PDB file of C-alpha atoms in Angstrom:
ATOM      1  CA  MET A   1       5.961 -34.704  17.993  1.00 37.00           C
ATOM      2  CA  GLY A   2       8.281 -31.948  16.751  1.00 41.00           C
ATOM      3  CA  ARG A   3       7.702 -28.274  17.400  1.00 45.00           C
ATOM      4  CA  LEU A   4       5.302 -26.664  14.940  1.00 44.00           C
ATOM      5  CA  VAL A   5       7.170 -24.384  12.544  1.00 48.00           C
ATOM      6  CA  VAL A   6       5.296 -21.950  10.286  1.00 54.00           C
ATOM      7  CA  ASP A   7       7.348 -20.181   7.616  1.00 68.00           C
ATOM      8  CA  LEU A   8       6.110 -16.600   7.477  1.00 77.00           C
ATOM      9  CA  SER A   9       9.158 -15.108   5.753  1.00 79.00           C
ATOM     10  CA  ASP A  10       7.233 -14.044   2.649  1.00 91.00           C
ATOM     11  CA  ARG A  11       3.895 -13.167   4.242  1.00 95.00           C
ATOM     12  CA  PHE A  12       4.783  -9.753   5.666  1.00 98.00           C
ATOM     13  CA  ALA A  13       5.737  -6.375   4.233  1.00 98.00           C
ATOM     14  CA  VAL A  14       6.156  -2.885   5.672  1.00 98.00           C
ATOM     15  CA  SER A  15       5.014   0.359   4.104  1.00 98.00           C
ATOM     16  CA  SER A  16       7.171   3.453   4.408  1.00 98.00           C
ATOM     17  CA  TRP A  17       3.966   5.086   5.681  1.00 98.00           C
ATOM     18  CA  SER A  18       4.320   3.017   8.858  1.00 98.00           C
ATOM     19  CA  LEU A  19       7.581   4.894   9.491  1.00 98.00           C
ATOM     20  CA  HIS A  20       6.379   8.356   8.503  1.00 98.00           C
ATOM     21  CA  ARG A  21       7.315   9.908  11.849  1.00 98.00           C
ATOM     22  CA  ALA A  22      10.793   8.370  11.793  1.00 98.00           C
ATOM     23  CA  LEU A  23      11.224   9.611   8.219  1.00 98.00           C
ATOM     24  CA  GLY A  24       9.712  12.999   9.018  1.00 98.00           C
ATOM     25  CA  SER A  25      10.007  14.619   5.611  1.00 98.00           C
ATOM     26  CA  THR A  26       7.844  14.235   2.518  1.00 98.00           C
ATOM     27  CA  TYR A  27       8.223  15.318  -1.104  1.00 98.00           C
ATOM     28  CA  PRO A  28       4.731  16.105  -2.461  1.00 97.00           C
ATOM     29  CA  TYR A  29       4.910  15.138  -6.146  1.00 98.00           C
ATOM     30  CA  LYS A  30       1.725  16.307  -7.888  1.00 97.00           C
ATOM     31  CA  PRO A  31       0.358  16.013 -11.428  1.00 97.00           C
ATOM     32  CA  ALA A  32      -0.666  19.668 -11.372  1.00 93.00           C
ATOM     33  CA  ASP A  33       2.896  20.798 -10.673  1.00 91.00           C
ATOM     34  CA  GLN A  34       5.732  19.222 -12.629  1.00 83.00           C
ATOM     35  CA  ALA A  35       8.351  21.171 -10.661  1.00 88.00           C
ATOM     36  CA  TYR A  36      10.553  19.077  -8.408  1.00 91.00           C
ATOM     37  CA  PRO A  37       9.028  19.327  -4.904  1.00 96.00           C
ATOM     38  CA  ALA A  38      10.990  20.825  -2.041  1.00 95.00           C
ATOM     39  CA  ARG A  39      11.563  18.755   1.073  1.00 96.00           C
ATOM     40  CA  GLN A  40       8.723  19.292   3.561  1.00 97.00           C
ATOM     41  CA  PRO A  41       9.136  18.573   7.311  1.00 97.00           C
ATOM     42  CA  THR A  42       5.575  17.213   7.321  1.00 97.00           C
ATOM     43  CA  TYR A  43       5.945  14.904  10.317  1.00 97.00           C
ATOM     44  CA  GLY A  44       8.856  16.564  12.049  1.00 95.00           C
ATOM     45  CA  LYS A  45      12.601  16.474  11.710  1.00 93.00           C
ATOM     46  CA  GLY A  46      12.793  12.679  11.428  1.00 97.00           C
ATOM     47  CA  THR A  47      15.512  10.317  12.623  1.00 97.00           C
ATOM     48  CA  ILE A  48      16.214   8.195   9.532  1.00 98.00           C
ATOM     49  CA  GLU A  49      16.447   8.513   5.759  1.00 98.00           C
ATOM     50  CA  LEU A  50      14.462   6.379   3.333  1.00 98.00           C
ATOM     51  CA  ILE A  51      17.600   4.572   2.174  1.00 98.00           C
ATOM     52  CA  ASP A  52      18.021   3.292   5.766  1.00 98.00           C
ATOM     53  CA  VAL A  53      14.653   1.511   5.712  1.00 98.00           C
ATOM     54  CA  PRO A  54      15.587  -1.664   3.755  1.00 98.00           C
ATOM     55  CA  GLN A  55      18.223  -2.646   6.302  1.00 98.00           C
ATOM     56  CA  GLN A  56      15.867  -1.805   9.166  1.00 98.00           C
ATOM     57  CA  CYS A  57      13.301  -4.143   7.617  1.00 98.00           C
ATOM     58  CA  ALA A  58      15.843  -6.950   7.335  1.00 97.00           C
ATOM     59  CA  ASP A  59      17.033  -6.366  10.895  1.00 97.00           C
ATOM     60  CA  HIS A  60      13.438  -6.900  12.044  1.00 97.00           C
ATOM     61  CA  GLY A  61      12.962 -10.039   9.952  1.00 96.00           C
ATOM     62  CA  ILE A  62      10.727  -8.454   7.295  1.00 97.00           C
ATOM     63  CA  PHE A  63      11.815  -8.824   3.688  1.00 97.00           C
ATOM     64  CA  ARG A  64       9.184  -6.946   1.695  1.00 98.00           C
ATOM     65  CA  LEU A  65       8.804  -3.163   1.481  1.00 98.00           C
ATOM     66  CA  GLU A  66       6.346  -0.697  -0.001  1.00 98.00           C
ATOM     67  CA  ILE A  67       7.384   2.893  -0.710  1.00 98.00           C
ATOM     68  CA  CYS A  68       5.045   5.899  -0.765  1.00 98.00           C
ATOM     69  CA  SER A  69       5.984   8.127  -3.692  1.00 98.00           C
ATOM     70  CA  PHE A  70       6.119  11.163  -1.409  1.00 98.00           C
ATOM     71  CA  HIS A  71       8.920   9.557   0.602  1.00 98.00           C
ATOM     72  CA  LEU A  72      11.323   9.456  -2.356  1.00 98.00           C
ATOM     73  CA  PRO A  73      13.783  12.344  -1.916  1.00 98.00           C
ATOM     74  CA  SER A  74      14.916  12.096  -5.536  1.00 97.00           C
ATOM     75  CA  LEU A  75      13.829  10.546  -8.821  1.00 97.00           C
ATOM     76  CA  LEU A  76      17.247  10.898 -10.408  1.00 97.00           C
ATOM     77  CA  PRO A  77      18.757   7.660 -11.788  1.00 98.00           C
ATOM     78  CA  GLY A  78      21.681   7.844  -9.371  1.00 98.00           C
ATOM     79  CA  TYR A  79      19.465   7.875  -6.274  1.00 98.00           C
ATOM     80  CA  LEU A  80      17.076   5.230  -7.601  1.00 98.00           C
ATOM     81  CA  GLY A  81      20.057   3.004  -8.378  1.00 98.00           C
ATOM     82  CA  ASP A  82      21.522   3.533  -4.917  1.00 98.00           C
ATOM     83  CA  PHE A  83      18.194   2.693  -3.304  1.00 98.00           C
ATOM     84  CA  ARG A  84      17.821  -0.461  -5.368  1.00 98.00           C
ATOM     85  CA  LYS A  85      21.333  -1.495  -4.344  1.00 98.00           C
ATOM     86  CA  ALA A  86      20.420  -0.919  -0.677  1.00 98.00           C
ATOM     87  CA  MET A  87      17.389  -3.185  -1.153  1.00 98.00           C
ATOM     88  CA  GLU A  88      19.494  -5.899  -2.749  1.00 98.00           C
ATOM     89  CA  GLU A  89      22.171  -5.722  -0.074  1.00 98.00           C
ATOM     90  CA  ALA A  90      19.513  -6.039   2.648  1.00 98.00           C
ATOM     91  CA  GLY A  91      17.805  -8.938   0.851  1.00 98.00           C
ATOM     92  CA  VAL A  92      14.516  -7.037   0.751  1.00 98.00           C
ATOM     93  CA  LYS A  93      12.051  -7.048  -2.161  1.00 98.00           C
ATOM     94  CA  LEU A  94      10.344  -3.861  -3.264  1.00 98.00           C
ATOM     95  CA  GLN A  95       6.786  -5.115  -3.299  1.00 98.00           C
ATOM     96  CA  THR A  96       4.995  -1.938  -4.386  1.00 98.00           C
ATOM     97  CA  LEU A  97       5.585   1.663  -5.362  1.00 99.00           C
ATOM     98  CA  LEU A  98       2.564   3.571  -4.041  1.00 99.00           C
ATOM     99  CA  VAL A  99       1.730   6.542  -6.281  1.00 98.00           C
ATOM    100  CA  GLU A 100       0.067   8.895  -3.835  1.00 98.00           C
ATOM    101  CA  ASP A 101      -1.686  11.484  -6.005  1.00 98.00           C
ATOM    102  CA  GLY A 102      -3.847  11.732  -9.107  1.00 98.00           C
ATOM    103  CA  ASP A 103      -7.477  11.025  -9.960  1.00 98.00           C
ATOM    104  CA  LEU A 104      -8.522   8.921 -12.951  1.00 98.00           C
ATOM    105  CA  SER A 105     -12.240   9.655 -12.494  1.00 98.00           C
ATOM    106  CA  ASN A 106     -12.267  13.451 -12.871  1.00 98.00           C
ATOM    107  CA  SER A 107     -13.232  14.296 -16.458  1.00 98.00           C
ATOM    108  CA  GLU A 108     -11.327  17.588 -16.346  1.00 98.00           C
ATOM    109  CA  THR A 109      -7.975  16.205 -15.182  1.00 98.00           C
ATOM    110  CA  ALA A 110      -8.033  12.432 -15.737  1.00 98.00           C
ATOM    111  CA  GLN A 111      -5.976  12.485 -18.936  1.00 98.00           C
ATOM    112  CA  ARG A 112      -3.303  14.669 -17.328  1.00 98.00           C
ATOM    113  CA  ASP A 113      -3.224  12.524 -14.213  1.00 98.00           C
ATOM    114  CA  ALA A 114      -3.039   9.265 -16.180  1.00 98.00           C
ATOM    115  CA  GLU A 115      -0.046  10.570 -18.111  1.00 98.00           C
ATOM    116  CA  TRP A 116       1.575  11.672 -14.846  1.00 98.00           C
ATOM    117  CA  MET A 117       0.993   8.235 -13.315  1.00 98.00           C
ATOM    118  CA  ALA A 118       2.482   6.625 -16.417  1.00 98.00           C
ATOM    119  CA  GLY A 119       5.694   8.525 -15.706  1.00 98.00           C
ATOM    120  CA  TRP A 120       6.006   6.638 -12.420  1.00 98.00           C
ATOM    121  CA  ILE A 121       6.279   3.319 -14.240  1.00 98.00           C
ATOM    122  CA  ASP A 122       9.891   4.102 -15.128  1.00 98.00           C
ATOM    123  CA  VAL A 123      10.548   4.875 -11.457  1.00 98.00           C
ATOM    124  CA  ALA A 124       8.994   1.549 -10.443  1.00 98.00           C
ATOM    125  CA  VAL A 125      11.192  -0.278 -12.951  1.00 98.00           C
ATOM    126  CA  ALA A 126      14.338   1.534 -11.806  1.00 98.00           C
ATOM    127  CA  LEU A 127      13.601   0.615  -8.199  1.00 98.00           C
ATOM    128  CA  GLY A 128      12.804  -3.006  -9.069  1.00 98.00           C
ATOM    129  CA  ALA A 129       9.207  -2.786  -7.830  1.00 98.00           C
ATOM    130  CA  GLU A 130       6.949  -5.777  -8.442  1.00 98.00           C
ATOM    131  CA  ASN A 131       3.767  -3.667  -8.330  1.00 98.00           C
ATOM    132  CA  MET A 132       2.638  -0.069  -8.686  1.00 99.00           C
ATOM    133  CA  ARG A 133      -0.492   1.074  -6.872  1.00 99.00           C
ATOM    134  CA  VAL A 134      -2.444   4.016  -8.244  1.00 98.00           C
ATOM    135  CA  ILE A 135      -5.542   5.860  -7.039  1.00 98.00           C
ATOM    136  CA  ALA A 136      -8.498   4.822  -9.184  1.00 98.00           C
ATOM    137  CA  GLY A 137     -10.460   7.966  -8.467  1.00 98.00           C
ATOM    138  CA  LYS A 138     -11.961  10.438  -6.040  1.00 98.00           C
ATOM    139  CA  ALA A 139     -15.188  11.340  -7.866  1.00 98.00           C
ATOM    140  CA  GLN A 140     -18.600  10.101  -6.792  1.00 98.00           C
ATOM    141  CA  PRO A 141     -19.151   6.582  -8.237  1.00 98.00           C
ATOM    142  CA  THR A 142     -21.409   7.461 -11.146  1.00 98.00           C
ATOM    143  CA  ASP A 143     -21.412   5.230 -14.204  1.00 98.00           C
ATOM    144  CA  SER A 144     -19.506   7.829 -16.216  1.00 98.00           C
ATOM    145  CA  ALA A 145     -16.835   8.309 -13.516  1.00 98.00           C
ATOM    146  CA  LEU A 146     -16.315   4.563 -13.148  1.00 98.00           C
ATOM    147  CA  THR A 147     -16.124   4.106 -16.913  1.00 98.00           C
ATOM    148  CA  LEU A 148     -13.571   6.904 -17.209  1.00 98.00           C
ATOM    149  CA  ALA A 149     -11.408   5.344 -14.494  1.00 98.00           C
ATOM    150  CA  GLU A 150     -11.660   1.947 -16.163  1.00 98.00           C
ATOM    151  CA  THR A 151     -10.445   3.413 -19.463  1.00 98.00           C
ATOM    152  CA  HIS A 152      -7.380   5.016 -17.906  1.00 98.00           C
ATOM    153  CA  LEU A 153      -6.624   2.050 -15.661  1.00 98.00           C
ATOM    154  CA  ARG A 154      -6.666  -0.238 -18.699  1.00 98.00           C
ATOM    155  CA  TRP A 155      -4.176   1.992 -20.519  1.00 98.00           C
ATOM    156  CA  LEU A 156      -1.896   2.277 -17.510  1.00 99.00           C
ATOM    157  CA  ALA A 157      -2.060  -1.446 -16.836  1.00 98.00           C
ATOM    158  CA  GLU A 158      -0.961  -2.265 -20.364  1.00 98.00           C
ATOM    159  CA  LEU A 159       1.971   0.158 -20.134  1.00 98.00           C
ATOM    160  CA  ALA A 160       2.993  -1.217 -16.759  1.00 98.00           C
ATOM    161  CA  ALA A 161       2.709  -4.844 -17.873  1.00 98.00           C
ATOM    162  CA  ALA A 162       4.914  -4.138 -20.882  1.00 98.00           C
ATOM    163  CA  ALA A 163       7.527  -2.837 -18.447  1.00 98.00           C
ATOM    164  CA  GLY A 164       7.210  -5.868 -16.160  1.00 98.00           C
ATOM    165  CA  VAL A 165       5.220  -4.152 -13.401  1.00 98.00           C
ATOM    166  CA  ARG A 166       1.802  -5.191 -12.116  1.00 98.00           C
ATOM    167  CA  LEU A 167      -0.683  -2.315 -11.750  1.00 99.00           C
ATOM    168  CA  VAL A 168      -2.963  -2.477  -8.715  1.00 98.00           C
ATOM    169  CA  MET A 169      -5.670  -0.268  -7.267  1.00 98.00           C
ATOM    170  CA  GLU A 170      -7.057   0.011  -3.732  1.00 98.00           C
ATOM    171  CA  ASN A 171     -10.508   0.155  -2.122  1.00 98.00           C
ATOM    172  CA  TRP A 172      -9.997   3.827  -1.397  1.00 98.00           C
ATOM    173  CA  PHE A 173     -11.601   7.261  -1.852  1.00 98.00           C
ATOM    174  CA  ASP A 174     -15.126   8.121  -3.016  1.00 98.00           C
ATOM    175  CA  LEU A 175     -15.047   6.281  -6.344  1.00 98.00           C
ATOM    176  CA  LEU A 176     -14.737   2.921  -4.587  1.00 98.00           C
ATOM    177  CA  PRO A 177     -16.946   3.175  -1.486  1.00 98.00           C
ATOM    178  CA  GLY A 178     -17.947  -0.491  -1.451  1.00 98.00           C
ATOM    179  CA  PRO A 179     -17.557  -3.923  -3.009  1.00 98.00           C
ATOM    180  CA  THR A 180     -20.015  -3.235  -5.843  1.00 98.00           C
ATOM    181  CA  GLU A 181     -17.795  -0.542  -7.340  1.00 98.00           C
ATOM    182  CA  VAL A 182     -14.532  -2.407  -6.689  1.00 98.00           C
ATOM    183  CA  ASN A 183     -15.830  -5.589  -8.302  1.00 98.00           C
ATOM    184  CA  ARG A 184     -17.283  -3.686 -11.230  1.00 98.00           C
ATOM    185  CA  ILE A 185     -13.873  -2.252 -12.145  1.00 98.00           C
ATOM    186  CA  LEU A 186     -12.090  -5.570 -11.616  1.00 98.00           C
ATOM    187  CA  ASP A 187     -14.663  -7.317 -13.817  1.00 98.00           C
ATOM    188  CA  ALA A 188     -14.410  -4.665 -16.530  1.00 98.00           C
ATOM    189  CA  LEU A 189     -10.620  -4.937 -16.690  1.00 98.00           C
ATOM    190  CA  HIS A 190     -10.519  -8.750 -16.895  1.00 98.00           C
ATOM    191  CA  GLY A 191      -7.469  -9.233 -14.703  1.00 98.00           C
ATOM    192  CA  LYS A 192      -5.365  -6.433 -16.190  1.00 98.00           C
ATOM    193  CA  VAL A 193      -5.431  -4.581 -12.845  1.00 98.00           C
ATOM    194  CA  GLY A 194      -4.952  -6.199  -9.452  1.00 98.00           C
ATOM    195  CA  LEU A 195      -6.437  -5.295  -6.088  1.00 98.00           C
ATOM    196  CA  ASN A 196      -4.669  -4.137  -2.960  1.00 98.00           C
ATOM    197  CA  GLY A 197      -7.278  -4.570  -0.238  1.00 98.00           C
ATOM    198  CA  ASP A 198      -7.032  -2.260   2.769  1.00 98.00           C
ATOM    199  CA  PHE A 199      -8.497  -3.080   6.192  1.00 98.00           C
ATOM    200  CA  GLY A 200      -8.720   0.554   7.288  1.00 97.00           C
ATOM    201  CA  ASN A 201     -10.335   2.359   4.372  1.00 97.00           C
ATOM    202  CA  TRP A 202     -13.906   1.229   5.005  1.00 97.00           C
ATOM    203  CA  GLU A 203     -14.366   2.003   8.705  1.00 95.00           C
ATOM    204  CA  ARG A 204     -18.101   1.546   9.125  1.00 91.00           C
ATOM    205  CA  ASP A 205     -20.608  -0.903  10.554  1.00 91.00           C
ATOM    206  CA  ASP A 206     -20.659  -3.256   7.560  1.00 96.00           C
ATOM    207  CA  LYS A 207     -16.922  -3.181   6.834  1.00 97.00           C
ATOM    208  CA  TYR A 208     -16.385  -6.881   7.600  1.00 98.00           C
ATOM    209  CA  GLU A 209     -19.109  -8.028   5.231  1.00 98.00           C
ATOM    210  CA  ASP A 210     -17.834  -5.655   2.534  1.00 98.00           C
ATOM    211  CA  LEU A 211     -14.179  -6.660   2.932  1.00 98.00           C
ATOM    212  CA  ALA A 212     -15.195 -10.309   2.678  1.00 98.00           C
ATOM    213  CA  LYS A 213     -16.643  -9.547  -0.764  1.00 98.00           C
ATOM    214  CA  ILE A 214     -13.339  -8.252  -2.158  1.00 98.00           C
ATOM    215  CA  MET A 215     -10.477  -9.889  -0.276  1.00 98.00           C
ATOM    216  CA  GLY A 216     -10.763 -13.116  -2.228  1.00 98.00           C
ATOM    217  CA  ARG A 217      -9.767 -11.096  -5.309  1.00 98.00           C
ATOM    218  CA  ALA A 218      -6.954  -9.194  -3.616  1.00 98.00           C
ATOM    219  CA  GLU A 219      -3.330  -9.810  -4.536  1.00 98.00           C
ATOM    220  CA  LEU A 220      -1.958  -7.518  -1.831  1.00 98.00           C
ATOM    221  CA  CYS A 221      -3.285  -6.296   1.501  1.00 98.00           C
ATOM    222  CA  HIS A 222      -2.726  -3.212   3.613  1.00 98.00           C
ATOM    223  CA  ALA A 223      -3.199  -4.696   7.073  1.00 98.00           C
ATOM    224  CA  LYS A 224      -3.852  -1.513   9.006  1.00 98.00           C
ATOM    225  CA  GLY A 225      -4.354  -1.931  12.719  1.00 97.00           C
ATOM    226  CA  ARG A 226      -6.935   0.157  14.525  1.00 97.00           C
ATOM    227  CA  TYR A 227      -5.400   1.861  17.568  1.00 97.00           C
ATOM    228  CA  SER A 228      -6.954   3.851  20.392  1.00 97.00           C
ATOM    229  CA  ALA A 229      -5.771   5.077  23.776  1.00 97.00           C
ATOM    230  CA  ALA A 230      -6.063   1.443  24.892  1.00 97.00           C
ATOM    231  CA  GLY A 231      -3.743   0.183  22.156  1.00 98.00           C
ATOM    232  CA  LEU A 232      -4.306  -2.176  19.242  1.00 98.00           C
ATOM    233  CA  ASP A 233      -7.885  -3.360  18.679  1.00 98.00           C
ATOM    234  CA  ALA A 234      -6.770  -6.964  18.344  1.00 98.00           C
ATOM    235  CA  GLU A 235     -10.346  -8.252  17.986  1.00 98.00           C
ATOM    236  CA  ASP A 236     -10.891  -6.107  14.895  1.00 98.00           C
ATOM    237  CA  TYR A 237      -7.457  -6.929  13.464  1.00 98.00           C
ATOM    238  CA  VAL A 238      -7.819 -10.683  13.905  1.00 98.00           C
ATOM    239  CA  ARG A 239     -11.315 -10.607  12.424  1.00 98.00           C
ATOM    240  CA  CYS A 240     -10.009  -8.826   9.298  1.00 98.00           C
ATOM    241  CA  VAL A 241      -7.198 -11.364   8.900  1.00 98.00           C
ATOM    242  CA  LYS A 242      -9.520 -14.324   9.382  1.00 98.00           C
ATOM    243  CA  LEU A 243     -12.141 -13.048   6.929  1.00 98.00           C
ATOM    244  CA  SER A 244      -9.391 -12.488   4.359  1.00 98.00           C
ATOM    245  CA  ASP A 245      -8.133 -16.027   4.860  1.00 96.00           C
ATOM    246  CA  ALA A 246     -11.660 -17.418   4.600  1.00 97.00           C
ATOM    247  CA  ALA A 247     -12.195 -15.462   1.367  1.00 98.00           C
ATOM    248  CA  GLY A 248      -9.087 -17.098  -0.108  1.00 97.00           C
ATOM    249  CA  TYR A 249      -6.520 -14.324   0.253  1.00 97.00           C
ATOM    250  CA  GLN A 250      -3.024 -15.819   0.067  1.00 95.00           C
ATOM    251  CA  GLY A 251      -0.778 -12.807  -0.460  1.00 97.00           C
ATOM    252  CA  PRO A 252       1.455 -10.837   1.896  1.00 98.00           C
ATOM    253  CA  PHE A 253       0.129  -8.615   4.655  1.00 98.00           C
ATOM    254  CA  THR A 254       1.647  -5.129   4.534  1.00 98.00           C
ATOM    255  CA  LEU A 255       1.830  -3.902   8.110  1.00 98.00           C
ATOM    256  CA  ILE A 256       0.348  -0.407   8.323  1.00 98.00           C
ATOM    257  CA  TYR A 257       1.011   1.298  11.641  1.00 98.00           C
ATOM    258  CA  ASP A 258      -0.603   4.739  11.833  1.00 97.00           C
ATOM    259  CA  SER A 259      -0.721   5.745  15.476  1.00 97.00           C
ATOM    260  CA  THR A 260       1.205   7.513  18.207  1.00 96.00           C
ATOM    261  CA  TYR A 261       0.361   4.798  20.754  1.00 98.00           C
ATOM    262  CA  HIS A 262       3.888   3.415  20.445  1.00 98.00           C
ATOM    263  CA  GLN A 263       6.592   6.069  20.457  1.00 95.00           C
ATOM    264  CA  ASP A 264       8.786   3.760  18.383  1.00 97.00           C
ATOM    265  CA  GLU A 265       6.933   2.951  15.182  1.00 98.00           C
ATOM    266  CA  TRP A 266       8.703  -0.392  14.879  1.00 98.00           C
ATOM    267  CA  SER A 267       7.058  -1.463  18.147  1.00 98.00           C
ATOM    268  CA  GLY A 268       3.651  -0.982  16.554  1.00 98.00           C
ATOM    269  CA  ILE A 269       4.695  -2.672  13.319  1.00 98.00           C
ATOM    270  CA  LEU A 270       5.985  -5.730  15.157  1.00 98.00           C
ATOM    271  CA  GLU A 271       2.908  -5.874  17.389  1.00 98.00           C
ATOM    272  CA  GLU A 272       0.765  -6.083  14.249  1.00 98.00           C
ATOM    273  CA  ARG A 273       3.051  -8.739  12.758  1.00 98.00           C
ATOM    274  CA  ASP A 274       2.886 -10.876  15.889  1.00 97.00           C
ATOM    275  CA  CYS A 275      -0.894 -10.581  16.009  1.00 98.00           C
ATOM    276  CA  ILE A 276      -1.227 -11.871  12.441  1.00 98.00           C
ATOM    277  CA  ALA A 277       1.452 -14.530  12.953  1.00 96.00           C
ATOM    278  CA  ASN A 278      -0.545 -15.929  15.873  1.00 96.00           C
ATOM    279  CA  VAL A 279      -3.557 -16.325  13.570  1.00 96.00           C
ATOM    280  CA  PHE A 280      -1.419 -18.230  11.057  1.00 93.00           C
ATOM    281  CA  LYS A 281      -0.042 -20.490  13.767  1.00 91.00           C
ATOM    282  CA  GLU A 282      -3.500 -21.202  15.135  1.00 90.00           C
ATOM    283  CA  ASN A 283      -4.693 -22.127  11.670  1.00 86.00           C
ATOM    284  CA  ALA A 284      -1.697 -24.386  11.089  1.00 84.00           C
ATOM    285  CA  ALA A 285      -2.270 -26.163  14.378  1.00 76.00           C
TER     286      ALA A 285
END
């Protein structure tokens, strides 16, 4: 019998959020303010620049990356081209551009925010992103708020698809507090918008049952580990991975490390990767 080999090269991604302390700075782009944002030392001075991240991913054996919009220091064509070149040289795919502001469910600002989000499609294309994740909404999930979000998501999805980018949303914020609301929007949009499921956004008693009702429809997954003073809650993490697998999820797991337990963020990222990889290997055996 030969040694069991499981190819996991395309099953993992890293979000720039997982390196937010190493990056330090943010650039808070907002639909309410079209001025170019000044650099903010939000998480400290930082030790790396965003353009360093693709090679760091490759050096750690991870070949998919997601970028938070607020980590982009420039939207000028020259910088976007340089970043795309850095991705290509590292052999890393840009899985998703995460647009980190806007609300498509607020009747007073939804049109403005949708138009602002549409402007990010050109950025996604310039970077070579496969997907663009937007915030569906932050309003309470009334019928009118959900319908408004559906209308704007449909429009954005058609624009993105025409540009070769897949639009996805996430089970996040007040508009999408549970599987009923998530599935309603997915049903209404008939496949035009994909789902990025997130393990950490529904932290409550029935989160496993609720995640199981959406992860079979997810195309992407934010695999956020729950950390405490004792370290990674491996029981919770493994349970989320297994329920996703049982639901039929077959996409990549984006490793979301959001803790100070490990001083070096890569240590936390790789701990999460190894935890998931062990589940895959057990299943293969």
